PDB file of C-alpha atoms in Angstrom:
ATOM      1  CA  UNK A   1      17.807 -17.727 173.034  1.00  0.00           C
ATOM      2  CA  UNK A   2      20.029 -20.683 172.457  1.00  0.00           C
ATOM      3  CA  UNK A   3      16.941 -23.001 171.691  1.00  0.00           C
ATOM      4  CA  UNK A   4      14.836 -21.986 168.395  1.00  0.00           C
ATOM      5  CA  UNK A   5      11.272 -22.585 169.423  1.00  0.00           C
ATOM      6  CA  UNK A   6       8.569 -21.802 166.807  1.00  0.00           C
ATOM      7  CA  UNK A   7       4.675 -21.968 166.642  1.00  0.00           C
ATOM      8  CA  UNK A   8       3.465 -23.052 162.901  1.00  0.00           C
ATOM      9  CA  UNK A   9       0.798 -20.697 161.514  1.00  0.00           C
ATOM     10  CA  UNK A  10      -1.722 -23.425 161.590  1.00  0.00           C
ATOM     11  CA  UNK A  11      -1.500 -23.632 165.270  1.00  0.00           C
ATOM     12  CA  UNK A  12      -1.757 -19.852 165.549  1.00  0.00           C
ATOM     13  CA  UNK A  13      -5.076 -19.994 163.233  1.00  0.00           C
ATOM     14  CA  UNK A  14      -6.244 -22.763 165.331  1.00  0.00           C
ATOM     15  CA  UNK A  15      -5.650 -20.698 168.874  1.00  0.00           C
ATOM     16  CA  UNK A  16      -5.091 -17.095 168.257  1.00  0.00           C
ATOM     17  CA  UNK A  17      -5.030 -16.340 171.508  1.00  0.00           C
ATOM     18  CA  UNK A  18      -2.082 -18.547 172.559  1.00  0.00           C
ATOM     19  CA  UNK A  19       1.081 -17.270 174.510  1.00  0.00           C
ATOM     20  CA  UNK A  20       4.221 -19.148 175.807  1.00  0.00           C
ATOM     21  CA  UNK A  21       7.060 -17.691 177.938  1.00  0.00           C
ATOM     22  CA  UNK A  22      10.111 -19.677 177.567  1.00  0.00           C
ATOM     23  CA  UNK A  23      12.517 -19.960 180.518  1.00  0.00           C
ATOM     24  CA  UNK A  24      15.792 -21.241 179.650  1.00  0.00           C
ATOM     25  CA  UNK A  25      18.389 -22.651 182.349  1.00  0.00           C
ATOM     26  CA  UNK A  26      21.914 -23.719 182.595  1.00  0.00           C
ATOM     27  CA  UNK A  27      23.864 -25.023 185.858  1.00  0.00           C
ATOM     28  CA  UNK A  28      20.828 -26.410 187.367  1.00  0.00           C
ATOM     29  CA  UNK A  29      21.198 -28.834 190.152  1.00  0.00           C
ATOM     30  CA  UNK A  30      18.645 -31.785 190.256  1.00  0.00           C
ATOM     31  CA  UNK A  31      17.872 -34.248 192.879  1.00  0.00           C
ATOM     32  CA  UNK A  32      15.358 -36.233 194.819  1.00  0.00           C
ATOM     33  CA  UNK A  33      12.206 -34.012 195.787  1.00  0.00           C
ATOM     34  CA  UNK A  34      13.274 -32.126 199.150  1.00  0.00           C
ATOM     35  CA  UNK A  35      11.150 -30.910 202.124  1.00  0.00           C
ATOM     36  CA  UNK A  36      11.404 -27.271 200.268  1.00  0.00           C
ATOM     37  CA  UNK A  37       9.766 -28.948 197.066  1.00  0.00           C
ATOM     38  CA  UNK A  38       7.313 -30.849 199.177  1.00  0.00           C
ATOM     39  CA  UNK A  39       6.142 -27.802 200.970  1.00  0.00           C
ATOM     40  CA  UNK A  40       5.534 -26.079 197.474  1.00  0.00           C
ATOM     41  CA  UNK A  41       3.454 -28.739 196.149  1.00  0.00           C
ATOM     42  CA  UNK A  42       1.559 -29.043 199.656  1.00  0.00           C
ATOM     43  CA  UNK A  43       0.648 -25.375 199.223  1.00  0.00           C
ATOM     44  CA  UNK A  44      -0.476 -26.081 195.788  1.00  0.00           C
ATOM     45  CA  UNK A  45      -3.381 -28.058 197.371  1.00  0.00           C
ATOM     46  CA  UNK A  46      -4.871 -24.880 198.662  1.00  0.00           C
ATOM     47  CA  UNK A  47      -6.012 -24.798 194.828  1.00  0.00           C
ATOM     48  CA  UNK A  48      -9.817 -25.260 196.036  1.00  0.00           C
ATOM     49  CA  UNK A  49      -9.662 -22.026 197.831  1.00  0.00           C
ATOM     50  CA  UNK A  50      -8.512 -20.267 194.920  1.00  0.00           C
ATOM     51  CA  UNK A  51     -11.400 -21.659 192.578  1.00  0.00           C
ATOM     52  CA  UNK A  52     -14.087 -20.415 194.986  1.00  0.00           C
ATOM     53  CA  UNK A  53     -15.345 -24.096 195.191  1.00  0.00           C
ATOM     54  CA  UNK A  54     -15.354 -24.473 191.513  1.00  0.00           C
ATOM     55  CA  UNK A  55     -14.136 -27.789 189.883  1.00  0.00           C
ATOM     56  CA  UNK A  56     -10.771 -26.881 187.748  1.00  0.00           C
ATOM     57  CA  UNK A  57     -12.933 -27.222 184.401  1.00  0.00           C
ATOM     58  CA  UNK A  58     -14.882 -24.347 185.402  1.00  0.00           C
ATOM     59  CA  UNK A  59     -12.139 -22.020 185.616  1.00  0.00           C
ATOM     60  CA  UNK A  60     -11.995 -19.684 182.686  1.00  0.00           C
ATOM     61  CA  UNK A  61      -8.643 -20.646 181.466  1.00  0.00           C
ATOM     62  CA  UNK A  62      -9.151 -24.150 181.943  1.00  0.00           C
ATOM     63  CA  UNK A  63     -12.108 -23.972 179.906  1.00  0.00           C
ATOM     64  CA  UNK A  64     -10.162 -22.170 176.994  1.00  0.00           C
ATOM     65  CA  UNK A  65      -8.012 -25.249 176.991  1.00  0.00           C
ATOM     66  CA  UNK A  66     -10.956 -27.593 176.839  1.00  0.00           C
ATOM     67  CA  UNK A  67     -12.414 -25.777 173.902  1.00  0.00           C
ATOM     68  CA  UNK A  68      -9.085 -25.749 171.998  1.00  0.00           C
ATOM     69  CA  UNK A  69      -8.435 -29.640 172.545  1.00  0.00           C
ATOM     70  CA  UNK A  70     -11.989 -30.091 171.230  1.00  0.00           C
ATOM     71  CA  UNK A  71     -10.949 -27.955 168.073  1.00  0.00           C
ATOM     72  CA  UNK A  72      -7.925 -30.009 166.991  1.00  0.00           C
ATOM     73  CA  UNK A  73     -10.211 -33.883 167.684  1.00  0.00           C
ATOM     74  CA  UNK A  74      -9.172 -34.358 171.180  1.00  0.00           C
ATOM     75  CA  UNK A  75     -11.630 -35.234 173.982  1.00  0.00           C
ATOM     76  CA  UNK A  76     -10.627 -32.822 176.902  1.00  0.00           C
ATOM     77  CA  UNK A  77     -12.318 -34.982 179.535  1.00  0.00           C
ATOM     78  CA  UNK A  78     -10.199 -38.125 178.387  1.00  0.00           C
ATOM     79  CA  UNK A  79      -6.796 -36.473 177.315  1.00  0.00           C
ATOM     80  CA  UNK A  80      -6.712 -33.401 179.822  1.00  0.00           C
ATOM     81  CA  UNK A  81      -4.493 -30.528 179.659  1.00  0.00           C
ATOM     82  CA  UNK A  82      -1.638 -30.685 182.014  1.00  0.00           C
ATOM     83  CA  UNK A  83      -2.841 -27.808 184.229  1.00  0.00           C
ATOM     84  CA  UNK A  84      -6.062 -29.605 184.660  1.00  0.00           C
ATOM     85  CA  UNK A  85      -4.626 -32.940 185.217  1.00  0.00           C
ATOM     86  CA  UNK A  86      -2.464 -31.544 187.969  1.00  0.00           C
ATOM     87  CA  UNK A  87      -5.031 -29.269 189.389  1.00  0.00           C
ATOM     88  CA  UNK A  88      -7.324 -32.697 189.830  1.00  0.00           C
ATOM     89  CA  UNK A  89      -4.579 -34.431 191.284  1.00  0.00           C
ATOM     90  CA  UNK A  90      -3.954 -31.433 193.890  1.00  0.00           C
ATOM     91  CA  UNK A  91      -7.287 -31.250 194.806  1.00  0.00           C
ATOM     92  CA  UNK A  92      -7.497 -35.128 195.572  1.00  0.00           C
ATOM     93  CA  UNK A  93      -6.572 -37.150 198.875  1.00  0.00           C
ATOM     94  CA  UNK A  94      -3.298 -38.097 197.440  1.00  0.00           C
ATOM     95  CA  UNK A  95      -2.465 -34.550 196.398  1.00  0.00           C
ATOM     96  CA  UNK A  96       0.693 -33.960 193.918  1.00  0.00           C
ATOM     97  CA  UNK A  97       3.430 -36.353 193.236  1.00  0.00           C
ATOM     98  CA  UNK A  98       6.891 -35.931 193.973  1.00  0.00           C
ATOM     99  CA  UNK A  99       8.974 -36.435 191.305  1.00  0.00           C
ATOM    100  CA  UNK A 100      12.270 -34.563 191.385  1.00  0.00           C
ATOM    101  CA  UNK A 101      13.300 -30.755 192.587  1.00  0.00           C
ATOM    102  CA  UNK A 102      12.901 -29.321 188.954  1.00  0.00           C
ATOM    103  CA  UNK A 103       9.693 -31.228 187.982  1.00  0.00           C
ATOM    104  CA  UNK A 104       8.217 -30.284 191.721  1.00  0.00           C
ATOM    105  CA  UNK A 105       8.961 -26.698 191.025  1.00  0.00           C
ATOM    106  CA  UNK A 106       7.081 -26.391 187.864  1.00  0.00           C
ATOM    107  CA  UNK A 107       4.304 -28.546 188.790  1.00  0.00           C
ATOM    108  CA  UNK A 108       3.840 -26.127 191.645  1.00  0.00           C
ATOM    109  CA  UNK A 109       3.650 -23.079 189.580  1.00  0.00           C
ATOM    110  CA  UNK A 110       1.392 -25.006 187.001  1.00  0.00           C
ATOM    111  CA  UNK A 111      -1.245 -25.643 189.775  1.00  0.00           C
ATOM    112  CA  UNK A 112      -0.577 -22.055 191.637  1.00  0.00           C
ATOM    113  CA  UNK A 113      -1.528 -20.217 188.411  1.00  0.00           C
ATOM    114  CA  UNK A 114      -3.610 -23.063 186.221  1.00  0.00           C
ATOM    115  CA  UNK A 115      -1.094 -22.573 183.396  1.00  0.00           C
ATOM    116  CA  UNK A 116       0.480 -25.528 181.753  1.00  0.00           C
ATOM    117  CA  UNK A 117       4.139 -25.712 182.303  1.00  0.00           C
ATOM    118  CA  UNK A 118       6.576 -28.130 181.085  1.00  0.00           C
ATOM    119  CA  UNK A 119      10.102 -28.818 181.283  1.00  0.00           C
ATOM    120  CA  UNK A 120      12.528 -30.218 178.581  1.00  0.00           C
ATOM    121  CA  UNK A 121      16.085 -31.405 178.976  1.00  0.00           C
ATOM    122  CA  UNK A 122      17.830 -29.376 176.294  1.00  0.00           C
ATOM    123  CA  UNK A 123      20.642 -32.045 176.201  1.00  0.00           C
ATOM    124  CA  UNK A 124      18.197 -34.354 174.525  1.00  0.00           C
ATOM    125  CA  UNK A 125      16.509 -31.947 172.258  1.00  0.00           C
ATOM    126  CA  UNK A 126      17.577 -32.314 168.591  1.00  0.00           C
ATOM    127  CA  UNK A 127      17.331 -29.181 166.535  1.00  0.00           C
ATOM    128  CA  UNK A 128      14.518 -26.636 166.843  1.00  0.00           C
ATOM    129  CA  UNK A 129      11.495 -26.946 168.930  1.00  0.00           C
ATOM    130  CA  UNK A 130       8.049 -26.528 166.908  1.00  0.00           C
ATOM    131  CA  UNK A 131       4.562 -26.527 167.720  1.00  0.00           C
ATOM    132  CA  UNK A 132       2.570 -27.987 165.042  1.00  0.00           C
ATOM    133  CA  UNK A 133      -0.389 -29.752 163.614  1.00  0.00           C
ATOM    134  CA  UNK A 134       0.688 -33.660 163.282  1.00  0.00           C
ATOM    135  CA  UNK A 135       0.608 -35.320 160.061  1.00  0.00           C
ATOM    136  CA  UNK A 136       0.117 -38.535 161.726  1.00  0.00           C
ATOM    137  CA  UNK A 137       3.409 -39.871 160.246  1.00  0.00           C
ATOM    138  CA  UNK A 138       5.430 -38.491 163.266  1.00  0.00           C
ATOM    139  CA  UNK A 139       6.901 -40.871 166.066  1.00  0.00           C
ATOM    140  CA  UNK A 140       6.359 -40.398 169.610  1.00  0.00           C
ATOM    141  CA  UNK A 141       8.526 -42.748 171.713  1.00  0.00           C
ATOM    142  CA  UNK A 142       7.180 -43.724 174.805  1.00  0.00           C
ATOM    143  CA  UNK A 143       6.859 -46.310 177.508  1.00  0.00           C
ATOM    144  CA  UNK A 144       3.957 -48.730 178.014  1.00  0.00           C
ATOM    145  CA  UNK A 145       3.889 -51.772 180.032  1.00  0.00           C
ATOM    146  CA  UNK A 146       7.538 -51.150 181.125  1.00  0.00           C
ATOM    147  CA  UNK A 147       8.420 -51.581 177.527  1.00  0.00           C
ATOM    148  CA  UNK A 148       9.434 -48.927 174.809  1.00  0.00           C
ATOM    149  CA  UNK A 149       6.785 -48.490 172.202  1.00  0.00           C
ATOM    150  CA  UNK A 150       6.634 -45.832 169.008  1.00  0.00           C
ATOM    151  CA  UNK A 151       3.185 -44.328 168.674  1.00  0.00           C
ATOM    152  CA  UNK A 152       1.958 -41.594 166.170  1.00  0.00           C
ATOM    153  CA  UNK A 153      -0.324 -38.738 166.702  1.00  0.00           C
ATOM    154  CA  UNK A 154      -3.349 -38.144 164.868  1.00  0.00           C
ATOM    155  CA  UNK A 155      -3.568 -36.221 161.970  1.00  0.00           C
ATOM    156  CA  UNK A 156      -4.068 -32.715 163.001  1.00  0.00           C
ATOM    157  CA  UNK A 157      -3.365 -33.343 166.533  1.00  0.00           C
ATOM    158  CA  UNK A 158      -1.084 -30.185 168.028  1.00  0.00           C
ATOM    159  CA  UNK A 159       2.349 -31.518 169.151  1.00  0.00           C
ATOM    160  CA  UNK A 160       5.482 -30.178 170.230  1.00  0.00           C
ATOM    161  CA  UNK A 161       8.452 -31.926 168.281  1.00  0.00           C
ATOM    162  CA  UNK A 162      11.859 -31.764 167.315  1.00  0.00           C
ATOM    163  CA  UNK A 163      14.192 -33.055 164.714  1.00  0.00           C
ATOM    164  CA  UNK A 164      14.000 -36.487 166.304  1.00  0.00           C
ATOM    165  CA  UNK A 165      10.195 -36.836 166.492  1.00  0.00           C
ATOM    166  CA  UNK A 166       7.189 -35.516 168.890  1.00  0.00           C
ATOM    167  CA  UNK A 167       8.137 -34.575 172.552  1.00  0.00           C
ATOM    168  CA  UNK A 168       4.544 -33.786 173.862  1.00  0.00           C
ATOM    169  CA  UNK A 169       1.628 -35.360 172.446  1.00  0.00           C
ATOM    170  CA  UNK A 170      -1.977 -33.036 172.365  1.00  0.00           C
ATOM    171  CA  UNK A 171      -0.094 -29.994 172.979  1.00  0.00           C
ATOM    172  CA  UNK A 172       0.300 -30.262 176.702  1.00  0.00           C
ATOM    173  CA  UNK A 173      -1.104 -33.660 177.511  1.00  0.00           C
ATOM    174  CA  UNK A 174       1.751 -36.218 177.381  1.00  0.00           C
ATOM    175  CA  UNK A 175       5.402 -35.769 177.574  1.00  0.00           C
ATOM    176  CA  UNK A 176       7.888 -38.334 175.841  1.00  0.00           C
ATOM    177  CA  UNK A 177      10.661 -39.605 178.247  1.00  0.00           C
ATOM    178  CA  UNK A 178      13.461 -38.658 175.698  1.00  0.00           C
ATOM    179  CA  UNK A 179      13.385 -35.125 176.806  1.00  0.00           C
ATOM    180  CA  UNK A 180      11.933 -35.258 180.345  1.00  0.00           C
ATOM    181  CA  UNK A 181      13.941 -33.832 183.261  1.00  0.00           C
ATOM    182  CA  UNK A 182      15.898 -36.511 185.259  1.00  0.00           C
ATOM    183  CA  UNK A 183      17.613 -36.137 188.182  1.00  0.00           C
ATOM    184  CA  UNK A 184      20.804 -35.741 185.883  1.00  0.00           C
ATOM    185  CA  UNK A 185      19.526 -33.000 184.410  1.00  0.00           C
ATOM    186  CA  UNK A 186      21.549 -29.670 184.296  1.00  0.00           C
ATOM    187  CA  UNK A 187      20.049 -27.779 181.262  1.00  0.00           C
ATOM    188  CA  UNK A 188      16.498 -27.167 180.538  1.00  0.00           C
ATOM    189  CA  UNK A 189      13.753 -25.266 178.849  1.00  0.00           C
ATOM    190  CA  UNK A 190      10.344 -24.462 180.566  1.00  0.00           C
ATOM    191  CA  UNK A 191       7.549 -23.555 178.622  1.00  0.00           C
ATOM    192  CA  UNK A 192       4.664 -21.583 180.019  1.00  0.00           C
ATOM    193  CA  UNK A 193       1.364 -21.743 177.671  1.00  0.00           C
ATOM    194  CA  UNK A 194      -1.517 -19.801 178.100  1.00  0.00           C
ATOM    195  CA  UNK A 195      -4.672 -18.853 176.038  1.00  0.00           C
ATOM    196  CA  UNK A 196      -6.982 -15.892 176.156  1.00  0.00           C
ATOM    197  CA  UNK A 197      -8.711 -14.946 178.180  1.00  0.00           C
ATOM    198  CA  UNK A 198      -5.744 -15.062 180.625  1.00  0.00           C
ATOM    199  CA  UNK A 199      -3.894 -11.716 180.571  1.00  0.00           C
ATOM    200  CA  UNK A 200      -0.309 -11.918 178.606  1.00  0.00           C
ATOM    201  CA  UNK A 201       1.012 -10.482 182.130  1.00  0.00           C
ATOM    202  CA  UNK A 202      -0.308 -13.143 184.070  1.00  0.00           C
ATOM    203  CA  UNK A 203       1.887 -15.971 182.258  1.00  0.00           C
ATOM    204  CA  UNK A 204       4.716 -13.467 182.605  1.00  0.00           C
ATOM    205  CA  UNK A 205       4.213 -13.287 186.163  1.00  0.00           C
ATOM    206  CA  UNK A 206       4.254 -17.226 186.731  1.00  0.00           C
ATOM    207  CA  UNK A 207       7.167 -16.939 184.501  1.00  0.00           C
ATOM    208  CA  UNK A 208       9.072 -14.657 186.502  1.00  0.00           C
ATOM    209  CA  UNK A 209       8.046 -16.709 189.700  1.00  0.00           C
ATOM    210  CA  UNK A 210       9.624 -19.879 187.970  1.00  0.00           C
ATOM    211  CA  UNK A 211      12.560 -17.992 187.690  1.00  0.00           C
ATOM    212  CA  UNK A 212      13.052 -17.216 191.541  1.00  0.00           C
ATOM    213  CA  UNK A 213      12.243 -20.744 192.568  1.00  0.00           C
ATOM    214  CA  UNK A 214      14.764 -22.088 190.188  1.00  0.00           C
ATOM    215  CA  UNK A 215      17.368 -19.717 191.270  1.00  0.00           C
ATOM    216  CA  UNK A 216      16.393 -20.751 195.063  1.00  0.00           C
ATOM    217  CA  UNK A 217      16.606 -24.587 194.242  1.00  0.00           C
ATOM    218  CA  UNK A 218      19.731 -24.108 191.899  1.00  0.00           C
ATOM    219  CA  UNK A 219      22.039 -21.216 193.467  1.00  0.00           C
ATOM    220  CA  UNK A 220      24.303 -20.090 190.601  1.00  0.00           C
ATOM    221  CA  UNK A 221      22.057 -21.168 187.557  1.00  0.00           C
ATOM    222  CA  UNK A 222      22.153 -19.183 184.566  1.00  0.00           C
ATOM    223  CA  UNK A 223      18.356 -18.495 183.927  1.00  0.00           C
ATOM    224  CA  UNK A 224      16.689 -16.181 181.242  1.00  0.00           C
ATOM    225  CA  UNK A 225      13.249 -15.597 181.062  1.00  0.00           C
ATOM    226  CA  UNK A 226      12.192 -14.695 177.306  1.00  0.00           C
ATOM    227  CA  UNK A 227       9.448 -12.013 176.280  1.00  0.00           C
ATOM    228  CA  UNK A 228       6.020 -13.818 175.608  1.00  0.00           C
ATOM    229  CA  UNK A 229       5.390 -14.887 171.854  1.00  0.00           C
TER     230      UNK A 229
END
């Protein structure tokens, strides 16, 4: 892997059933949402059928994320993991938002599999990516009220970070704008994250499906699906 990803021992102890699959891609072609990506998102709105009438938080995998959020001090009903948040939007009258081709694709995979999925522009990542429990001193640069602002995670909060600071707060709750995928992005790493009781084969399958869709929307892109870790 060109980009180094590590998970700290503290996070492993907190969530021993945690698994992530990384999909690395170069030569991507991004742009505004298309009819094709909109169709993927509309299809994801059939989530209610897959849930069998249950609300997303009653799905066993989503429930596991809620328990883990509680374990590191976050309130899962207020700061939902990304898969649950997207699922709730998919089931709403408004449906899923259209962002851009790459974000639409990974959001559709997230909802289809009820797996948190994130995408980072590797051109803007500084050094290694690591999943750690925050000290509380790290910088998280975000935007509030249209103005750039610096926040700090809570001590003990699980965050993704690089050498420049936090890239995603509360594990997979809120991504910072520095590394998000824009219409100019051509290189990315996508992270699919799962907890027990989800079988590792399920997150592997979601990663393979994501790679197929990336190849479909970016013909000629160089895509590598890494083994689960």
